[in-house]
Short mmCIF file of C-alpha atoms and ligand atoms in Angstrom, two decimals:
data_model
loop_
_atom_site.label_atom_id
_atom_site.label_comp_id
_atom_site.label_asym_id
_atom_site.label_seq_id
_atom_site.Cartn_x
_atom_site.Cartn_y
_atom_site.Cartn_z
CA MET P 96 19.21 2.23 -4.66
CA PRO P 97 22.44 0.30 -5.14
CA ASN P 98 23.98 1.46 -8.35
CA ASN P 99 26.69 -1.15 -8.56
CA ASP P 100 24.99 -4.19 -9.97
CA GLY P 101 25.31 -2.69 -13.42
CA VAL P 102 21.70 -2.72 -14.55
CA MET P 103 20.98 -0.09 -17.17
CA ILE P 104 17.43 0.88 -18.08
CA GLY P 105 16.32 3.33 -20.73
CA LEU P 106 12.71 4.02 -21.65
CA GLU P 107 10.95 5.19 -24.78
CA ILE P 108 7.52 6.56 -24.15
CA HIS P 109 4.98 7.21 -26.87
CA THR P 110 2.44 9.67 -25.61
CA GLN P 111 -0.60 10.57 -27.67
CA LEU P 112 -1.61 14.22 -27.80
CA THR P 113 -5.21 13.48 -26.86
CA ALA P 114 -5.99 17.19 -26.36
CA LEU P 115 -5.53 17.84 -30.09
CA LYS P 116 -8.79 18.19 -31.98
CA SER P 117 -7.45 16.83 -35.28
CA LYS P 118 -4.79 14.39 -36.44
CA LEU P 119 -1.16 15.30 -37.20
CA PHE P 120 -1.43 15.59 -41.01
CA CYS P 121 -5.16 15.72 -41.80
CA SER P 122 -8.32 17.26 -40.39
CA CYS P 123 -9.89 14.02 -39.14
CA SER P 124 -10.91 14.16 -35.49
CA SER P 125 -8.45 12.49 -33.15
CA ASP P 126 -11.19 11.88 -30.58
CA TYR P 127 -11.83 8.38 -31.91
CA ARG P 128 -12.16 6.43 -28.67
CA GLY P 129 -15.42 4.54 -28.38
CA SER P 130 -16.38 5.14 -32.05
CA ALA P 131 -17.16 2.49 -34.66
CA PRO P 132 -13.99 1.22 -36.39
CA ASN P 133 -12.78 3.03 -39.53
CA THR P 134 -15.20 5.95 -39.23
CA PHE P 135 -12.56 8.62 -38.49
CA THR P 136 -10.54 8.37 -41.68
CA CYS P 137 -9.75 10.23 -44.89
CA PRO P 138 -7.49 9.62 -47.91
CA THR P 139 -4.49 11.10 -46.05
CA CYS P 140 -4.62 8.97 -42.91
CA LEU P 141 -5.59 5.92 -45.00
CA GLY P 142 -2.47 6.49 -47.11
CA LEU P 143 -4.32 6.59 -50.43
CA PRO P 144 -2.20 7.54 -53.48
CA GLY P 145 -1.88 11.26 -54.08
CA ALA P 146 -3.18 12.35 -50.68
CA MET P 147 -0.99 15.07 -49.20
CA PRO P 148 -0.12 15.62 -45.54
CA VAL P 149 -0.42 19.10 -43.99
CA ILE P 150 1.12 19.76 -40.58
CA ASN P 151 -1.17 20.49 -37.61
CA LYS P 152 0.07 23.78 -36.16
CA LYS P 153 -1.28 23.04 -32.71
CA ALA P 154 0.84 19.85 -32.57
CA ILE P 155 3.96 22.02 -32.88
CA GLU P 156 2.71 24.21 -30.03
CA PHE P 157 2.02 21.19 -27.82
CA ALA P 158 5.46 19.71 -28.56
CA THR P 159 7.02 23.07 -27.69
CA ARG P 160 5.09 23.09 -24.43
CA LEU P 161 6.31 19.63 -23.47
CA ALA P 162 9.90 20.41 -24.51
CA LEU P 163 9.86 23.47 -22.25
CA ALA P 164 8.34 21.55 -19.35
CA LEU P 165 11.03 18.88 -19.67
CA LYS P 166 13.81 21.46 -20.10
CA CYS P 167 14.88 20.19 -23.53
CA ASP P 168 16.76 22.24 -26.15
CA ILE P 169 14.33 22.93 -28.96
CA ASN P 170 15.70 22.63 -32.49
CA GLU P 171 14.50 25.63 -34.37
CA ARG P 172 14.59 24.06 -37.83
CA PHE P 173 13.67 20.52 -38.69
CA PHE P 174 11.94 18.37 -41.26
CA PHE P 175 10.12 15.06 -41.23
CA PHE P 176 11.35 11.68 -42.41
CA ARG P 177 9.73 8.55 -43.76
CA LYS P 178 10.46 5.47 -41.71
CA ASN P 179 9.84 2.56 -44.05
CA TYR P 180 8.46 -0.72 -42.91
CA TYR P 181 5.53 -2.92 -43.75
CA TYR P 182 2.81 -3.70 -41.26
CA PRO P 183 -0.96 -3.96 -41.76
CA ASP P 184 -1.64 -1.04 -39.39
CA LEU P 185 0.54 1.25 -41.51
CA PRO P 186 -1.31 1.72 -44.82
CA ARG P 187 1.35 3.89 -46.54
CA GLY P 188 4.16 1.46 -45.84
CA PHE P 189 6.02 4.20 -44.00
CA GLN P 190 5.52 6.25 -40.85
CA ILE P 191 6.08 10.01 -40.95
CA THR P 192 8.38 10.74 -38.05
CA MET P 193 11.50 12.71 -37.13
CA TYR P 194 15.08 11.44 -37.27
CA ASN P 195 18.13 12.88 -35.59
CA LYS P 196 20.61 11.49 -38.15
CA ALA P 197 21.20 11.86 -41.89
CA GLY P 198 21.04 15.64 -41.55
CA GLY P 199 17.81 15.49 -39.58
CA LYS P 200 17.01 16.62 -36.09
CA ALA P 201 14.68 15.60 -33.31
CA PHE P 202 12.11 18.17 -32.19
CA ALA P 203 14.20 18.83 -29.10
CA ASP P 204 17.32 17.34 -27.53
CA GLY P 205 18.20 16.60 -23.92
CA GLY P 206 15.91 17.28 -21.01
CA ILE P 207 15.65 16.22 -17.40
CA VAL P 208 13.14 14.46 -15.15
CA PRO P 209 14.07 14.56 -11.44
CA ILE P 210 12.95 11.58 -9.38
CA ARG P 211 13.14 10.84 -5.68
CA ILE P 212 14.53 7.51 -4.54
CA LYS P 213 14.78 6.91 -0.81
CA ASP P 214 14.96 10.63 0.00
CA LYS P 215 17.59 11.33 -2.63
CA VAL P 216 16.88 13.26 -5.78
CA LYS P 217 18.27 11.75 -8.97
CA GLU P 218 18.07 13.50 -12.32
CA ILE P 219 17.18 11.19 -15.18
CA LYS P 220 18.43 12.65 -18.44
CA LEU P 221 16.47 12.55 -21.63
CA ASN P 222 18.05 12.02 -25.01
CA ARG P 223 15.37 13.67 -27.15
CA ILE P 224 11.70 14.08 -27.91
CA HIS P 225 10.16 13.94 -31.37
CA LEU P 226 6.82 14.14 -33.12
CA GLU P 227 5.41 11.32 -35.22
CA GLU P 228 2.14 9.84 -36.35
CA ASP P 229 0.46 6.90 -34.67
CA PRO P 230 -0.35 3.85 -36.82
CA GLY P 231 -3.78 2.21 -36.84
CA ARG P 232 -4.75 -0.49 -34.41
CA LEU P 233 -4.79 -4.24 -34.89
CA VAL P 234 -7.70 -5.88 -33.13
CA HIS P 235 -7.61 -9.50 -32.01
CA GLU P 236 -10.06 -11.81 -30.39
CA GLY P 237 -8.59 -12.61 -27.00
CA SER P 238 -4.82 -12.88 -26.99
CA ILE P 239 -2.74 -12.06 -30.04
CA SER P 240 -1.32 -15.60 -30.22
CA LYS P 241 -4.66 -17.42 -30.01
CA SER P 242 -6.91 -15.10 -32.04
CA PRO P 243 -8.16 -16.76 -35.26
CA TYR P 244 -8.01 -13.43 -37.13
CA THR P 245 -6.61 -9.91 -37.13
CA ARG P 246 -8.76 -6.88 -37.91
CA VAL P 247 -7.51 -3.37 -38.60
CA ASP P 248 -9.03 -0.15 -37.29
CA TYR P 249 -7.56 2.99 -38.89
CA ASN P 250 -9.29 5.48 -36.59
CA ARG P 251 -6.03 5.92 -34.68
CA SER P 252 -3.97 6.14 -37.88
CA GLY P 253 -2.35 9.56 -38.15
CA THR P 254 -3.10 10.78 -34.62
CA THR P 255 -0.20 12.60 -33.01
CA LEU P 256 2.44 11.03 -30.84
CA ILE P 257 5.38 12.51 -29.05
CA GLU P 258 8.11 9.98 -28.49
CA ILE P 259 10.24 10.65 -25.43
CA VAL P 260 13.56 8.83 -25.32
CA SER P 261 15.44 8.69 -22.04
CA GLU P 262 19.12 8.00 -21.55
CA PRO P 263 19.84 4.59 -19.98
CA ASP P 264 20.09 6.38 -16.64
CA MET P 265 17.88 4.20 -14.49
CA SER P 266 19.48 1.39 -12.54
CA SER P 267 16.47 -0.48 -11.17
CA PRO P 268 12.83 -1.20 -12.02
CA GLU P 269 11.84 1.03 -9.06
CA GLU P 270 13.69 3.96 -10.60
CA ALA P 271 11.90 3.32 -13.88
CA ARG P 272 8.58 3.39 -12.02
CA GLU P 273 9.39 6.68 -10.29
CA PHE P 274 10.59 8.18 -13.57
CA LEU P 275 7.33 7.28 -15.31
CA LYS P 276 5.26 8.66 -12.42
CA GLN P 277 7.01 12.02 -12.59
CA LEU P 278 7.07 12.14 -16.39
CA LEU P 279 3.36 11.35 -16.69
CA ALA P 280 2.57 13.99 -14.07
CA ILE P 281 4.46 16.59 -16.12
CA ILE P 282 2.66 15.51 -19.30
CA GLN P 283 -0.69 15.72 -17.53
CA TYR P 284 0.09 19.22 -16.23
CA THR P 285 1.02 20.51 -19.69
CA GLY P 286 -2.56 19.78 -20.73
CA ILE P 287 -1.55 18.07 -24.00
CA CYS P 288 -2.58 14.56 -23.03
CA ASP P 289 -5.00 12.85 -20.70
CA THR P 290 -2.65 10.10 -19.63
CA ASN P 291 -5.50 8.14 -18.07
CA LEU P 292 -7.16 7.38 -21.40
CA GLU P 293 -6.75 3.89 -22.81
CA GLY P 294 -3.58 3.68 -24.90
CA ALA P 295 -2.65 7.33 -24.27
CA PHE P 296 0.87 6.25 -23.41
CA ARG P 297 2.89 3.16 -24.34
CA VAL P 298 6.31 2.29 -23.07
CA ASP P 299 9.18 0.39 -24.68
CA ALA P 300 11.62 -0.60 -21.96
CA ASN P 301 15.28 -1.28 -22.73
CA ILE P 302 17.28 -3.16 -20.15
CA SER P 303 20.74 -4.66 -20.01
CA VAL P 304 23.40 -5.72 -17.58
CA LYS P 305 26.52 -3.69 -18.20
CA GLY P 306 28.79 -5.40 -20.74
CA TYR P 307 26.01 -7.56 -22.19
CA GLU P 308 23.44 -7.19 -24.97
CA ARG P 309 20.17 -5.44 -24.18
CA SER P 310 16.60 -6.49 -24.73
CA GLU P 311 13.68 -4.23 -25.47
CA VAL P 312 10.27 -5.07 -24.02
CA LYS P 313 7.72 -3.48 -26.34
CA ASN P 314 4.43 -1.74 -25.86
CA ILE P 315 3.58 -1.84 -22.19
CA ASN P 316 0.78 0.49 -21.15
CA SER P 317 0.84 0.80 -17.39
CA ILE P 318 3.49 1.90 -14.93
CA LYS P 319 2.96 -1.18 -12.79
CA GLU P 320 3.41 -3.51 -15.76
CA VAL P 321 6.61 -1.73 -16.82
CA GLU P 322 8.04 -2.27 -13.36
CA SER P 323 7.04 -5.96 -13.33
CA ALA P 324 8.36 -6.61 -16.84
CA LEU P 325 11.70 -4.98 -15.98
CA ALA P 326 12.00 -6.94 -12.74
CA TYR P 327 11.39 -10.13 -14.71
CA GLU P 328 13.94 -9.21 -17.37
CA GLU P 329 16.56 -8.27 -14.80
CA LYS P 330 16.23 -11.70 -13.20
CA ARG P 331 16.21 -13.51 -16.53
CA GLN P 332 19.32 -11.75 -17.82
CA LYS P 333 21.29 -12.17 -14.61
CA LEU P 334 20.43 -15.85 -14.50
CA ALA P 335 21.53 -16.33 -18.13
CA ILE P 336 24.84 -14.61 -17.37
CA LYS P 337 25.34 -16.73 -14.28
CA GLU P 338 24.69 -19.90 -16.24
CA GLY P 339 26.96 -18.79 -19.06
CA ARG P 340 24.20 -18.57 -21.68
CA GLU P 341 24.50 -16.00 -24.43
CA LEU P 342 22.23 -12.94 -24.42
CA ILE P 343 21.25 -11.49 -27.78
CA GLN P 344 19.95 -8.07 -28.67
CA GLU P 345 16.26 -8.71 -29.16
CA THR P 346 12.70 -7.44 -28.92
CA ARG P 347 10.51 -9.14 -26.33
CA HIS P 348 6.83 -9.17 -25.44
CA TRP P 349 5.49 -8.93 -21.87
CA ASP P 350 2.44 -11.15 -21.36
CA GLY P 351 1.75 -10.08 -17.78
CA GLN P 352 3.81 -12.91 -16.29
CA LYS P 353 6.92 -13.31 -18.38
CA THR P 354 8.73 -11.84 -21.38
CA ILE P 355 8.84 -13.81 -24.62
CA GLY P 356 11.41 -13.34 -27.41
CA LEU P 357 9.71 -11.98 -30.53
CA ARG P 358 12.43 -11.25 -33.04
CA ASN P 359 16.01 -10.17 -33.25
CA LYS P 360 16.13 -6.45 -32.84
CA GLU P 361 15.84 -4.63 -36.12
CA PHE P 362 18.50 -2.03 -36.78
CA GLU P 363 18.00 1.52 -37.95
CA ALA P 364 19.34 0.81 -41.43
CA ASP P 365 16.47 -1.64 -41.91
CA TYR P 366 14.06 1.28 -41.98
CA LYS P 367 15.73 3.15 -44.87
CA TYR P 368 14.92 6.56 -43.42
CA PHE P 369 14.63 9.33 -45.99
CA PRO P 370 13.24 12.86 -45.95
CA GLU P 371 9.49 13.30 -46.35
CA GLN P 372 9.23 15.31 -49.55
CA ASP P 373 5.55 16.18 -49.20
CA LEU P 374 6.15 18.39 -46.15
CA VAL P 375 8.22 21.54 -46.09
CA PRO P 376 10.88 22.04 -43.40
CA ILE P 377 9.49 23.71 -40.31
CA GLU P 378 11.05 26.69 -38.59
CA ILE P 379 10.12 28.02 -35.20
CA ASP P 380 11.76 31.10 -33.80
CA LYS P 381 12.72 32.36 -30.35
CA SER P 382 9.73 34.67 -30.01
CA TYR P 383 7.36 31.78 -30.70
CA ILE P 384 9.06 29.68 -28.01
CA GLU P 385 8.89 32.60 -25.58
CA LYS P 386 5.21 33.05 -26.26
CA VAL P 387 4.50 29.37 -25.54
CA GLU P 388 6.66 29.56 -22.44
CA LYS P 389 4.64 32.48 -21.10
CA GLU P 390 1.44 30.46 -21.45
CA LEU P 391 2.93 27.32 -19.92
CA PRO P 392 0.61 26.07 -17.16
CA GLU P 393 1.89 25.55 -13.63
CA MET P 394 4.05 22.40 -13.40
CA PRO P 395 4.04 19.84 -10.55
CA LYS P 396 7.28 21.19 -9.09
CA GLU P 397 5.95 24.76 -8.85
CA ARG P 398 2.66 23.55 -7.49
CA LYS P 399 4.43 21.49 -4.85
CA GLU P 400 6.44 24.52 -3.73
CA ARG P 401 3.31 26.65 -3.65
CA TYR P 402 1.53 24.11 -1.44
CA GLN P 403 4.45 24.04 0.99
CA LYS P 404 4.40 27.80 1.28
CA LYS P 405 0.70 28.57 1.12
CA TYR P 406 -0.78 25.62 3.01
CA GLN P 407 2.26 24.71 5.10
CA LEU P 408 2.13 21.11 3.95
CA SER P 409 5.33 19.11 4.34
CA GLU P 410 7.49 18.53 1.28
CA PHE P 411 6.48 14.87 1.24
CA ASP P 412 2.75 15.61 1.53
CA SER P 413 2.76 18.23 -1.20
CA GLU P 414 4.84 16.06 -3.50
CA VAL P 415 2.42 13.16 -3.23
CA LEU P 416 -0.61 15.42 -3.44
CA VAL P 417 0.37 17.17 -6.68
CA LEU P 418 1.38 13.98 -8.51
CA ASP P 419 -2.18 13.41 -9.75
CA LYS P 420 -3.47 16.69 -11.12
CA THR P 421 -7.14 15.74 -10.68
CA ILE P 422 -6.53 15.09 -6.98
CA ALA P 423 -4.59 18.33 -6.53
CA ASP P 424 -7.34 20.27 -8.36
CA PHE P 425 -9.90 18.68 -6.05
CA PHE P 426 -7.87 19.70 -2.99
CA GLU P 427 -7.65 23.30 -4.10
CA GLU P 428 -11.29 23.50 -5.12
CA GLY P 429 -12.28 22.35 -1.63
CA ILE P 430 -10.13 24.60 0.48
CA LYS P 431 -10.46 27.78 -1.56
CA SER P 432 -14.12 28.08 -0.61
CA GLU P 433 -13.41 27.54 3.09
CA LYS P 434 -12.20 30.67 4.82
CA THR P 435 -12.00 29.22 8.33
CA PHE P 436 -9.44 26.56 7.44
CA GLY P 437 -5.83 26.80 8.58
CA PRO P 438 -2.72 24.59 8.29
CA GLN P 439 -4.22 21.92 10.56
CA GLU P 440 -7.30 21.55 8.38
CA TYR P 441 -5.23 21.63 5.17
CA LYS P 442 -3.20 18.75 6.52
CA LEU P 443 -6.38 16.84 7.44
CA TYR P 444 -7.83 17.48 3.98
CA CYS P 445 -4.62 16.24 2.39
CA ASN P 446 -4.61 13.11 4.58
CA TRP P 447 -8.18 12.29 3.70
CA LEU P 448 -7.40 12.59 0.00
CA MET P 449 -4.17 10.60 0.16
CA ASN P 450 -5.39 7.82 2.47
CA ASP P 451 -9.06 6.98 2.73
CA ILE P 452 -10.28 8.51 -0.53
CA SER P 453 -7.33 7.35 -2.66
CA GLY P 454 -7.66 3.92 -1.08
CA TRP P 455 -11.30 3.75 -2.11
CA LEU P 456 -10.45 4.96 -5.64
CA ASN P 457 -7.77 2.28 -5.99
CA ASP P 458 -10.05 -0.46 -4.73
CA ASN P 459 -12.78 0.59 -7.12
CA ASN P 460 -10.47 1.40 -10.02
CA LYS P 461 -11.92 4.89 -10.43
CA ARG P 462 -10.62 8.42 -10.75
CA ILE P 463 -11.89 11.07 -8.40
CA ASN P 464 -13.79 12.94 -11.11
CA GLU P 465 -15.60 9.75 -12.05
CA THR P 466 -17.30 9.67 -8.64
CA ASN P 467 -19.99 11.90 -7.16
CA LEU P 468 -17.71 13.09 -4.39
CA LYS P 469 -17.58 16.88 -4.21
CA PRO P 470 -14.78 18.95 -2.66
CA LYS P 471 -17.36 20.59 -0.38
CA GLN P 472 -18.26 17.25 1.22
CA VAL P 473 -14.69 16.74 2.41
CA VAL P 474 -14.77 20.28 3.83
CA GLU P 475 -17.98 19.43 5.66
CA LEU P 476 -16.49 16.17 6.90
CA ILE P 477 -13.45 17.89 8.35
CA ARG P 478 -15.61 20.56 9.92
CA SER P 479 -17.83 17.89 11.50
CA ILE P 480 -14.79 16.20 13.02
CA LYS P 481 -13.38 19.49 14.25
CA GLU P 482 -16.68 20.52 15.80
CA GLY P 483 -16.96 17.16 17.53
CA LYS P 484 -20.06 16.06 15.64
CA ILE P 485 -18.37 12.78 14.74
CA THR P 486 -15.10 11.15 15.67
CA GLY P 487 -12.35 10.71 13.09
CA LYS P 488 -12.59 6.98 13.57
CA ILE P 489 -16.27 6.81 12.70
CA ALA P 490 -15.79 9.24 9.83
CA LYS P 491 -13.60 6.59 8.17
CA THR P 492 -16.62 4.31 7.87
CA PHE P 493 -18.42 6.99 5.83
CA VAL P 494 -16.16 6.87 2.78
CA GLY P 495 -18.31 4.52 0.69
CA GLU P 496 -21.42 6.65 1.26
CA MET P 497 -19.50 9.89 0.69
CA MET P 498 -18.36 8.73 -2.74
CA LYS P 499 -22.03 8.52 -3.78
CA GLY P 500 -22.30 12.25 -3.15
CA THR P 501 -24.43 12.05 0.02
CA ALA P 502 -24.16 15.11 2.27
CA ILE P 503 -22.15 14.51 5.43
CA SER P 504 -24.91 15.75 7.75
CA GLU P 505 -27.24 13.21 6.19
CA ILE P 506 -24.72 10.37 6.57
CA ILE P 507 -24.22 11.25 10.21
CA LYS P 508 -27.96 11.36 10.84
CA LYS P 509 -28.59 8.06 9.04
CA SER P 510 -25.76 6.31 10.81
CA GLY P 511 -26.96 7.32 14.26
CA LYS P 512 -23.33 7.76 15.16
CA GLU P 513 -23.21 11.39 16.17
CA ALA P 514 -20.33 11.93 18.52
CA ILE P 515 -21.26 12.03 22.20
CA SER P 516 -19.96 15.33 23.48
CA ASP P 517 -22.54 15.96 26.16
CA ILE P 518 -20.44 16.33 29.31
CA THR P 519 -22.99 14.92 31.77
CA VAL P 520 -23.54 11.84 29.60
CA LEU P 521 -19.83 11.29 29.17
CA GLU P 522 -19.10 11.85 32.85
CA ASP P 523 -21.54 9.07 33.77
CA ILE P 524 -19.90 6.67 31.35
CA CYS P 525 -16.40 7.61 32.58
CA LYS P 526 -17.44 7.00 36.17
CA GLN P 527 -18.76 3.56 35.24
CA VAL P 528 -15.54 2.70 33.41
CA ILE P 529 -13.42 3.73 36.40
CA GLU P 530 -15.53 1.59 38.70
CA GLU P 531 -15.41 -1.42 36.40
CA ASN P 532 -11.66 -1.30 35.81
CA PRO P 533 -9.86 -1.00 39.16
CA LYS P 534 -6.75 -2.68 37.74
CA ILE P 535 -6.25 -0.09 34.99
CA VAL P 536 -6.89 2.68 37.53
CA GLU P 537 -4.13 1.21 39.75
CA ASP P 538 -1.82 1.11 36.70
CA CYS P 539 -2.47 4.81 36.17
CA ARG P 540 -0.83 5.53 39.51
CA LYS P 541 2.45 4.04 38.20
CA LYS P 542 2.41 5.17 34.58
CA PRO P 543 0.30 7.95 33.14
CA LYS P 544 0.21 6.14 29.78
CA ALA P 545 -2.23 3.60 31.26
CA LYS P 546 -4.91 6.30 31.01
CA GLN P 547 -5.21 5.45 27.33
CA GLY P 548 -6.64 2.09 28.44
CA LEU P 549 -9.55 3.87 30.12
CA VAL P 550 -10.17 6.02 27.05
CA GLY P 551 -10.33 2.79 25.06
CA LYS P 552 -12.94 1.37 27.43
CA VAL P 553 -15.09 4.49 27.07
CA MET P 554 -14.79 4.20 23.30
CA ALA P 555 -15.79 0.53 23.43
CA LYS P 556 -18.81 1.34 25.58
CA THR P 557 -19.96 4.08 23.23
CA LYS P 558 -19.07 2.18 20.03
CA GLY P 559 -16.49 4.80 19.17
CA GLN P 560 -18.91 7.70 19.50
CA ALA P 561 -17.42 9.39 22.55
CA ASP P 562 -15.60 12.61 21.73
CA PRO P 563 -12.01 11.59 22.53
CA LYS P 564 -10.87 15.06 23.63
CA ILE P 565 -13.70 15.64 26.09
CA THR P 566 -13.41 12.04 27.33
CA ARG P 567 -9.74 12.58 28.15
CA GLU P 568 -10.50 15.81 30.01
CA ILE P 569 -13.21 14.16 32.11
CA LEU P 570 -11.04 11.13 32.90
CA ASP P 571 -8.20 13.43 33.95
CA LYS P 572 -10.54 15.28 36.29
CA LEU P 573 -12.02 12.10 37.81
CA LEU P 574 -8.61 10.49 38.31
CA LYS P 575 -7.33 13.65 39.95
CA GLU P 576 -10.14 13.35 42.46
CA LEU P 577 -8.72 9.89 43.24
CA GLY P 578 -5.30 11.43 43.75
CA ILE P 579 -3.92 10.31 40.40
CA ASN P 580 -2.21 12.85 38.19
ZN1 ZN X 200 -7.56 11.70 -41.93
MN1 MN X 201 8.24 5.85 -32.35
#
């Protein structure tokens, strides 16, 4: 990526710790999705007078896990702050969060997320990560600007967020996309958040052209939308500069097509941060961190390296395969039960997952564990291709049926498309093809590549059911008899 056009992008990601059973400061369940509004609340998360917050121990463990996975420096002593502002989704009038100024500290500082851009690895630095509570949710009818009313649902109020703040290290919307892909993979692997759940992560994207004011596009909840919003903003800012218009520091909203100015950016002093007196300072020591580190699950990078070594997949294949943990789990589940598989079959399995199956999942907007596809079916599919029961080409037409969970043998039977591998049958067809295509046969005398044309004719005659390997062998033999090598 050209780094010289002076675009600077920094991201702030709010990720919800969806694997926590209870909220950050009370015992309400944080598994509120799909429940009736305002049924997962208590005096603490409703901000009623006199209600006292108590820290969720597991949230500290999860934050430690993420900090370790992102290679941040964990601050061993910290306390919470009140960030004061008024908004209907924030019943107390302040958010309990962390602050790295005024004597305060973030949960952890620094950190690194490596990304790959055009075969080069670039390390995107993080500034910090911190814990805070999520506000409630405002519900509108249709779009926020046209809705006749606003309703408030406090079920989300007080659930746990980790805010991840990057340095402005990214220099294009593509880099921002790659960064988010890798970051979300790491989060998914730590087991603290199911990033596929609605609203489980929200991104604020800061972008500026060097030497000019920046804008912040708030609250975008998909990687694709972040990339589009940034591409739009880059164009808008560069055009303004070219036309000599002034850029101001501001907050903007992405509506799916364009960004719209919302308000001048508020500054930190506007929030009047001060220490949260109802919570004691928290200390975590080295032995605690070591204990969490020991239990840290395998991360995408380690898994990728393991796949290269154990299954002899290329670096590219393993990198793409491990990016989505559910896909990588599916891969491993399938091949571990199959003793006869070797590197060739692993590669085939990987290709099927990355191409045909992922393609189907994208088209149908589903995740692999939301379908009836079982790892064993893909094993059976690959075995059927290897054993010549079906051709790879015909197997591709089975995907839709496979996703319903139908056994491969049954699909083959129903389709009537078993591969033709009977030598006498194939030899008859090959003889016919040679007779019918004297011109291609003549071409074969000059260039051996022309043989492929005959294979194609056999395939056409058998509607793709001829076993390509046996067909080639028979054609070679027959042509040899005609004096063609
Ligand atoms: Zn509560
Ligand atoms: Mn925040």
